[in-house]
Coordinates of C-alpha atoms and ligand atoms in Angstrom, one line a residue:
M223 CA 2.5 -90.4 36.2
N224 CA 1.0 -93.9 34.6
R225 CA 1.3 -93.3 30.6
W226 CA -2.6 -94.0 30.0
T227 CA -2.9 -90.5 32.8
Q228 CA -0.4 -89.2 30.8
L229 CA -1.9 -89.6 27.9
V230 CA -4.8 -87.5 28.5
H231 CA -3.4 -85.3 31.4
F232 CA -1.5 -82.4 31.0
D233 CA -2.0 -78.9 30.1
P234 CA -3.5 -77.9 27.3
N235 CA -3.7 -74.4 27.4
P236 CA 0.1 -73.0 28.8
G237 CA -1.0 -69.4 29.6
D238 CA -4.4 -68.9 27.2
P239 CA -6.7 -66.6 30.2
H240 CA -10.2 -69.1 28.9
S241 CA -8.6 -72.4 30.1
P242 CA -9.5 -74.5 27.9
N243 CA -9.7 -78.0 28.4
T244 CA -8.8 -78.5 24.5
T245 CA -5.2 -77.6 23.2
P246 CA -6.3 -74.1 21.3
L247 CA -5.7 -74.7 17.5
Y248 CA -3.5 -71.8 16.8
Q249 CA -4.3 -71.3 13.7
T250 CA -1.5 -68.2 13.2
S251 CA 1.7 -67.3 11.3
T252 CA 2.5 -64.6 14.0
F253 CA 2.5 -63.2 17.5
A254 CA 2.9 -60.0 18.9
Q255 CA 6.3 -59.5 20.2
T256 CA 7.4 -56.5 23.2
L257 CA 11.1 -55.3 22.1
G258 CA 13.3 -56.7 24.9
G259 CA 10.8 -58.6 26.1
D260 CA 10.0 -63.1 26.2
N261 CA 8.8 -63.7 23.3
Q262 CA 8.6 -67.2 23.4
Y263 CA 6.4 -67.0 20.4
D264 CA 7.8 -65.4 17.0
Y265 CA 6.6 -66.7 13.5
T266 CA 5.8 -70.4 12.8
R267 CA 7.5 -71.7 11.4
S268 CA 9.7 -71.1 14.2
G269 CA 7.7 -72.4 17.2
N270 CA 3.1 -72.9 17.5
P271 CA 1.9 -73.2 20.9
T272 CA -0.1 -76.3 19.1
R273 CA 2.8 -77.8 17.6
T274 CA 4.7 -77.0 21.4
I275 CA 2.6 -79.3 23.3
V276 CA 2.2 -82.4 20.9
E277 CA 6.0 -82.7 20.2
Q278 CA 5.5 -82.3 24.3
Q279 CA 3.3 -85.4 25.1
I280 CA 5.3 -87.9 22.3
A281 CA 8.7 -86.4 24.1
K282 CA 7.3 -87.7 27.3
L283 CA 6.2 -91.0 25.2
E284 CA 9.4 -91.9 24.2
E285 CA 11.2 -91.0 27.2
G286 CA 13.1 -88.3 25.2
K287 CA 13.6 -85.1 26.6
A288 CA 12.5 -83.4 23.9
A289 CA 10.1 -83.6 20.3
F290 CA 10.6 -82.0 17.2
A291 CA 7.3 -82.5 14.5
F292 CA 7.7 -82.5 10.7
S293 CA 5.7 -82.1 7.8
S294 CA 5.4 -85.6 7.3
G295 CA 8.1 -88.6 8.2
M296 CA 9.9 -87.8 5.0
A297 CA 10.5 -84.9 6.4
A298 CA 11.5 -85.8 9.7
L299 CA 13.9 -88.9 8.3
N300 CA 15.7 -85.8 6.1
A301 CA 16.2 -83.8 8.6
V302 CA 17.9 -86.6 10.7
I303 CA 19.8 -86.2 7.9
G304 CA 20.8 -83.0 8.1
L305 CA 22.8 -83.8 10.7
L306 CA 25.1 -85.5 9.0
H307 CA 28.4 -83.4 6.9
T308 CA 29.5 -84.2 3.5
G309 CA 32.0 -87.2 3.1
D310 CA 30.2 -88.4 6.3
H311 CA 28.7 -92.9 5.5
I312 CA 25.3 -94.1 6.6
I313 CA 24.6 -97.4 7.5
A314 CA 20.9 -98.0 7.0
G315 CA 19.2 -101.2 7.6
D316 CA 18.5 -103.5 4.3
D317 CA 14.9 -104.0 5.3
L318 CA 14.0 -100.2 5.0
Y319 CA 10.2 -98.5 4.1
G320 CA 10.2 -97.9 0.5
G321 CA 11.2 -94.3 0.9
T322 CA 13.5 -94.2 3.4
H323 CA 15.4 -96.5 0.5
R324 CA 14.7 -93.7 -2.0
L325 CA 15.6 -90.8 0.4
L326 CA 18.9 -92.7 0.9
T327 CA 19.7 -94.3 -2.4
K328 CA 18.5 -90.9 -4.6
R329 CA 18.9 -87.9 -2.3
L330 CA 21.8 -88.7 -0.5
A331 CA 25.6 -89.3 -3.3
Q332 CA 24.2 -85.1 -4.2
R333 CA 25.2 -84.4 -1.0
G334 CA 28.4 -86.1 -1.0
L335 CA 26.8 -88.7 2.0
H336 CA 27.5 -92.4 1.2
V337 CA 25.1 -95.0 2.4
S338 CA 25.7 -99.3 2.9
F339 CA 22.3 -101.4 3.2
V340 CA 23.4 -104.3 5.5
D341 CA 21.3 -106.5 7.6
T342 CA 21.6 -105.2 10.6
T343 CA 20.5 -107.7 12.7
N344 CA 23.9 -109.3 11.8
L345 CA 26.3 -107.9 14.4
S346 CA 29.4 -108.9 12.0
A347 CA 27.4 -107.0 8.9
I348 CA 27.3 -104.1 10.4
A349 CA 31.4 -104.7 11.8
Q350 CA 32.5 -105.0 8.6
A351 CA 31.0 -102.5 7.0
L352 CA 32.0 -99.8 9.7
K353 CA 34.4 -97.1 8.4
P354 CA 36.4 -94.5 10.2
E355 CA 33.4 -91.9 8.5
T356 CA 30.6 -93.8 9.6
R357 CA 28.4 -91.4 11.9
L358 CA 25.0 -92.4 11.8
I359 CA 22.9 -95.9 12.0
L360 CA 19.2 -95.8 10.7
I361 CA 17.6 -99.0 11.7
E362 CA 13.7 -99.5 12.2
T363 CA 13.3 -103.2 14.1
P364 CA 11.0 -104.7 13.4
S365 CA 12.0 -104.2 10.2
N366 CA 9.6 -103.7 6.9
P367 CA 8.0 -106.4 5.2
L368 CA 9.8 -109.2 6.9
Q369 CA 10.5 -107.8 10.4
K370 CA 13.2 -108.6 10.9
I371 CA 14.3 -107.7 14.7
S372 CA 18.3 -106.2 15.7
S373 CA 19.6 -105.5 19.0
I374 CA 18.7 -101.4 19.9
K375 CA 21.2 -101.6 22.2
A376 CA 23.7 -104.1 20.5
L377 CA 23.3 -101.1 17.4
A378 CA 23.6 -98.5 19.4
D379 CA 27.0 -100.3 21.2
V380 CA 28.5 -100.1 18.0
A381 CA 27.7 -96.4 17.1
H382 CA 28.5 -94.8 20.6
S383 CA 32.3 -97.1 19.9
N384 CA 32.7 -95.1 16.6
D385 CA 31.4 -91.7 17.7
A386 CA 28.4 -92.7 15.5
L387 CA 24.4 -92.4 16.5
L388 CA 21.9 -94.4 16.7
A389 CA 18.8 -93.5 15.1
V390 CA 15.5 -95.9 15.4
D391 CA 12.0 -95.1 13.0
N392 CA 10.2 -95.9 15.6
T393 CA 7.0 -95.6 13.5
F394 CA 6.1 -99.4 12.4
L395 CA 6.2 -100.3 17.2
S396 CA 5.2 -96.4 17.7
P397 CA 5.8 -95.5 22.3
W398 CA 3.4 -97.7 23.6
I399 CA 5.7 -100.6 22.6
Q400 CA 8.7 -99.7 22.4
Q401 CA 11.0 -96.9 23.7
P402 CA 13.8 -96.4 21.8
L403 CA 16.2 -94.5 24.1
L404 CA 15.4 -96.2 27.2
L405 CA 17.7 -98.6 24.9
G406 CA 21.0 -96.4 24.1
A407 CA 20.0 -95.0 21.0
D408 CA 19.9 -91.7 20.0
I409 CA 17.8 -90.7 18.3
V410 CA 14.1 -91.8 16.6
I411 CA 12.1 -90.9 14.0
H412 CA 7.8 -91.6 13.8
S413 CA 5.9 -91.4 10.4
G414 CA 3.4 -89.3 12.4
T415 CA 0.8 -90.4 9.5
K416 CA 0.2 -93.5 11.0
H417 CA 0.6 -94.4 15.3
L418 CA 0.8 -91.4 16.4
S419 CA -2.0 -89.3 15.1
G420 CA -3.9 -93.3 14.5
H421 CA -6.9 -92.0 11.8
G422 CA -5.6 -91.9 8.8
D423 CA -6.6 -87.8 8.7
V424 CA -3.0 -86.2 8.2
T425 CA 0.9 -86.7 7.1
A426 CA 3.2 -85.3 10.3
G427 CA 6.8 -86.8 11.4
V428 CA 8.5 -86.1 14.5
V429 CA 12.3 -85.9 16.0
I430 CA 12.9 -87.1 19.3
V431 CA 16.2 -86.5 21.4
N432 CA 17.3 -86.1 24.3
N433 CA 20.7 -85.1 23.8
A434 CA 21.5 -81.5 24.3
D435 CA 23.3 -81.2 20.5
L436 CA 20.7 -83.0 19.2
I437 CA 18.0 -80.8 20.3
A438 CA 20.2 -77.0 19.7
Q439 CA 19.9 -79.3 15.9
C440 CA 17.3 -80.4 15.8
A441 CA 15.2 -77.1 16.1
F442 CA 17.9 -75.1 14.3
I443 CA 17.2 -78.0 11.0
Q444 CA 13.3 -77.6 11.7
N445 CA 13.4 -73.1 11.5
A446 CA 16.2 -73.4 9.0
E447 CA 14.6 -75.4 6.5
G448 CA 10.8 -75.0 7.2
S449 CA 9.9 -78.0 7.3
A450 CA 7.9 -78.1 11.0
L451 CA 4.4 -79.2 10.8
A452 CA 1.8 -77.3 10.4
P453 CA -0.8 -75.4 13.2
F454 CA -3.6 -77.7 12.4
E455 CA -1.8 -81.3 11.5
S456 CA 0.0 -80.5 15.5
W457 CA -3.2 -80.9 16.4
L458 CA -5.0 -83.5 15.1
L459 CA -1.4 -85.1 15.6
L460 CA -2.7 -84.4 19.5
R461 CA -5.7 -85.8 18.9
G462 CA -5.2 -88.9 17.4
L463 CA -2.3 -89.2 19.9
K464 CA -5.5 -89.2 23.0
T465 CA -6.1 -92.8 22.3
L466 CA -2.7 -94.0 21.5
G467 CA -3.1 -96.8 24.1
L468 CA -6.7 -97.6 23.6
R469 CA -5.8 -98.4 19.7
I470 CA -2.7 -100.6 19.6
E471 CA -3.9 -102.4 22.7
K472 CA -6.9 -103.1 20.9
Q473 CA -5.2 -103.3 17.3
Q474 CA -2.9 -106.1 18.8
R475 CA -5.0 -108.2 20.3
T476 CA -7.2 -108.6 16.7
T477 CA -3.4 -109.2 15.3
A478 CA -3.3 -111.7 17.6
Q479 CA -6.5 -113.7 16.6
I480 CA -5.6 -113.5 12.6
I481 CA -2.0 -114.6 13.0
S482 CA -4.1 -117.7 14.3
Y483 CA -6.0 -117.6 11.7
L484 CA -3.4 -117.9 9.0
Q485 CA -1.3 -120.2 10.8
N486 CA -4.1 -123.5 10.5
H487 CA -4.6 -121.6 7.2
S488 CA -3.3 -124.1 4.1
H489 CA -3.0 -121.8 1.3
V490 CA -0.5 -119.8 4.4
K491 CA 3.1 -120.8 3.7
K492 CA 4.7 -117.8 5.8
I493 CA 4.0 -115.7 8.4
Y494 CA 6.2 -113.1 9.1
S495 CA 5.0 -111.8 12.3
P496 CA 7.4 -111.8 16.0
A497 CA 4.4 -113.4 17.9
L498 CA 5.3 -117.1 16.5
A499 CA 8.1 -118.9 18.2
D500 CA 9.9 -119.9 15.4
H501 CA 10.7 -116.2 14.3
P502 CA 14.2 -116.0 14.4
G503 CA 13.5 -112.5 16.4
A504 CA 10.9 -113.7 19.0
A505 CA 13.0 -113.2 21.4
L506 CA 15.2 -110.7 21.1
H507 CA 11.9 -108.7 20.6
A508 CA 10.9 -109.3 23.3
K509 CA 13.3 -108.2 25.2
Q510 CA 13.1 -104.8 23.7
A511 CA 9.2 -104.8 23.3
K512 CA 6.9 -104.9 24.5
G513 CA 4.2 -106.0 22.4
N514 CA 4.2 -107.6 18.6
G515 CA 2.8 -104.8 16.5
T516 CA -0.6 -104.5 14.2
L517 CA 1.3 -105.9 11.0
I518 CA 1.1 -108.9 9.6
S519 CA 2.7 -110.0 6.2
F520 CA 2.3 -113.3 4.7
T521 CA 3.3 -115.1 2.3
T522 CA 0.9 -116.8 -0.3
D523 CA 3.6 -118.5 -2.9
N524 CA 0.9 -118.4 -5.4
L525 CA 1.6 -114.3 -7.1
A526 CA -2.8 -115.0 -8.4
L527 CA -4.3 -116.0 -4.7
S528 CA -1.9 -112.9 -2.8
K529 CA -3.8 -110.7 -5.9
Q530 CA -7.3 -112.3 -5.5
L531 CA -6.9 -111.6 -1.3
I532 CA -5.9 -107.7 -2.7
N533 CA -9.2 -107.8 -5.5
K534 CA -11.6 -109.0 -3.4
T535 CA -11.4 -107.8 0.3
Q536 CA -14.2 -105.5 1.6
L537 CA -13.8 -105.0 5.3
F538 CA -9.8 -104.8 4.1
V539 CA -9.3 -101.5 2.3
T540 CA -6.0 -102.3 -0.7
S541 CA -4.5 -99.2 0.8
V542 CA -0.3 -98.0 1.3
S543 CA 0.1 -97.4 5.4
F544 CA -1.1 -98.6 8.2
G545 CA -1.5 -97.8 12.2
S546 CA -5.1 -96.1 11.0
L547 CA -8.7 -97.7 12.7
S548 CA -9.7 -99.7 9.5
S549 CA -8.1 -102.5 8.8
L550 CA -6.6 -102.5 5.4
I551 CA -4.8 -105.0 3.1
S552 CA -1.7 -104.1 0.1
L553 CA 1.3 -106.2 -1.9
P554 CA 4.8 -104.4 -1.3
G555 CA 6.7 -105.5 -4.6
D556 CA 3.2 -103.3 -6.1
M557 CA 2.8 -100.5 -3.7
S558 CA 4.9 -99.4 -0.7
H559 CA 8.2 -101.3 -2.1
A560 CA 7.5 -100.5 -5.7
S561 CA 10.5 -97.5 -5.7
I562 CA 13.3 -100.3 -4.6
K563 CA 14.1 -102.3 -7.2
S564 CA 12.4 -105.6 -7.3
E565 CA 15.9 -107.3 -7.9
E566 CA 17.3 -105.4 -4.5
R567 CA 14.3 -106.6 -2.5
N568 CA 14.6 -108.9 -1.0
F569 CA 10.8 -110.6 -0.3
N570 CA 8.6 -111.7 -3.4
A571 CA 6.3 -110.2 -4.9
D572 CA 3.7 -112.7 -3.3
L573 CA 4.1 -111.2 -0.6
V574 CA 0.7 -109.8 1.7
R575 CA 0.5 -106.9 3.9
L576 CA -1.6 -107.3 6.5
S577 CA -2.4 -103.6 8.8
I578 CA -4.6 -104.8 11.5
G579 CA -7.8 -101.5 12.3
I580 CA -9.8 -101.2 15.4
E581 CA -12.9 -104.0 13.5
D582 CA -14.8 -107.2 15.2
P583 CA -11.6 -109.8 14.6
Q584 CA -14.6 -112.1 13.5
D585 CA -15.6 -110.0 10.4
L586 CA -11.8 -109.1 9.3
I587 CA -11.2 -113.3 9.7
N588 CA -14.7 -113.5 7.2
D589 CA -13.3 -111.3 5.2
L590 CA -10.2 -112.8 4.9
E591 CA -12.3 -116.0 4.3
Q592 CA -14.2 -115.3 1.6
A593 CA -11.8 -113.4 0.0
F594 CA -9.0 -116.7 -0.4
Y595 CA -11.9 -119.1 -1.2
C596 CA -14.4 -116.8 -3.5
S597 CA -12.5 -118.0 -6.7
T598 CA -11.6 -121.3 -7.9
I599 CA -7.6 -121.0 -7.1
Ligands
PLP677 C1 5.4 -94.5 6.8 C2 6.8 -94.6 7.3 C3 7.3 -93.0 6.4 C4 6.8 -91.8 5.7 O1 6.2 -91.3 6.7 P1 5.6 -90.3 5.6 O2 4.5 -89.8 6.9 O3 4.8 -91.4 4.6 O4 6.4 -89.7 4.8 C5 9.0 -93.5 7.3 N1 8.8 -95.4 8.0 C6 7.8 -96.2 8.4 C7 8.7 -96.8 7.9 C8 7.4 -95.4 8.2 O5 5.9 -96.5 7.9

C-alpha cells in the first residue's frame, strides 16, 4: 500500500464491537482481566489500544517493526540512553537539539556514562573519537540549527563494526522525507511534538526499532519507567499524523519559495539549507532523503537586524519548536539553544531560524519584507 493511503487506511478499532471509523480514545487506566486469559491490555502504563494504533502507524511510516510512544521527545531520547550501561560511551553530534545536549551533558555523568560531541559529518573525527566502550552514536541529520548532513549509512557501518548502535533523531524531516532504518540505523527517535502531530497541540516522543532485542528492551523501559504517552495525547498524535503527507509537501514547497526570496535579499548573508547547491552536504542529503524539509536558518551579520525580524514579523510567531501549521521564527542562541553556553555553540548569535507552516507563501514573504525594512537599520 502506498503511504498516502496507509496514513488514512488502517484498522482504526481492532475488536471494537461498534466498528467506529475513527480510533476511539480509550481514556482508561485499567482493563478488566480474565484470570488465565489472554489479556492484551490490563493497565494503560503498560499498554493502551489508542497508543498501540498510533505506535503501529508510526512504525509503518519508518519501516520499523515496532514503535514506542513516550510523553515527550526528551522522554524518548532518555529511553534510548536507558539502553546503555555504566561505563558506556556515546558519540553524539556536535550540533544537536539544545534539550538533547542538556540531557547528555547534565544527566549522564551521574549515571556513569560518557559522551563525546563530534562533528559527525567527518568520518575521521568519528574514528578518532571511537573507544572500545562506545555503544551508541546519536545524530541528527540535517542537524539543528546548522543543517549539517551526516551519512546515515557510513555511520551505521562505523557503529556496527564497533558493536555499537546508531540512533538517528529524525524529528527534523519526519519519515515522510527520510527513513533512517532503511539506511542501516538501529533506532529512530522523534519528537512527535513537531511534524508527526503537526498541529502544535501535543507533546510526544517516539522510538522506532526493527530488531527483536531492542523491541523487548524498549517495551520494558517504557513500562518500567512509566514514560509512555497518555491516551488523549496518543489520540491527538494519531489524528495529526493522518495529514503528515499533505502538510509536509505543502510546507516544503513554500520553504523552497522562501529560500529563493532570501537568496536574493541583500540583508541575508548566509542561508543554511541542504536545498542549496553550495551546501557541503547537499549531494549526500539528496541521496538519503526525499526532500529538504521545512526549516531555514540564515544569518544577517547584524544582531540588531535579526532581533528586529523576530520582533516585527506578524505572521511568523516568535516561538521555539517547528513542524506546526503556522510559521514560526526564532533566534536559536536566545531560545531553543540557550541552555548551551555561547562558547560551546557553533553558530552566531544573529542566526535566525524559520519554520514554515501552511500559510500562503506570498503572505509569508510580505511579512518578512516588511520586518526587514520597518526601521532604519
Ligand atoms: C523538539 C526536539 C526534541 C525534544 O522533543 P520534546 O517533544 O520537546 O521533548 C528532540 N529532538 C529534536 C530534534 C527536537 O526538535
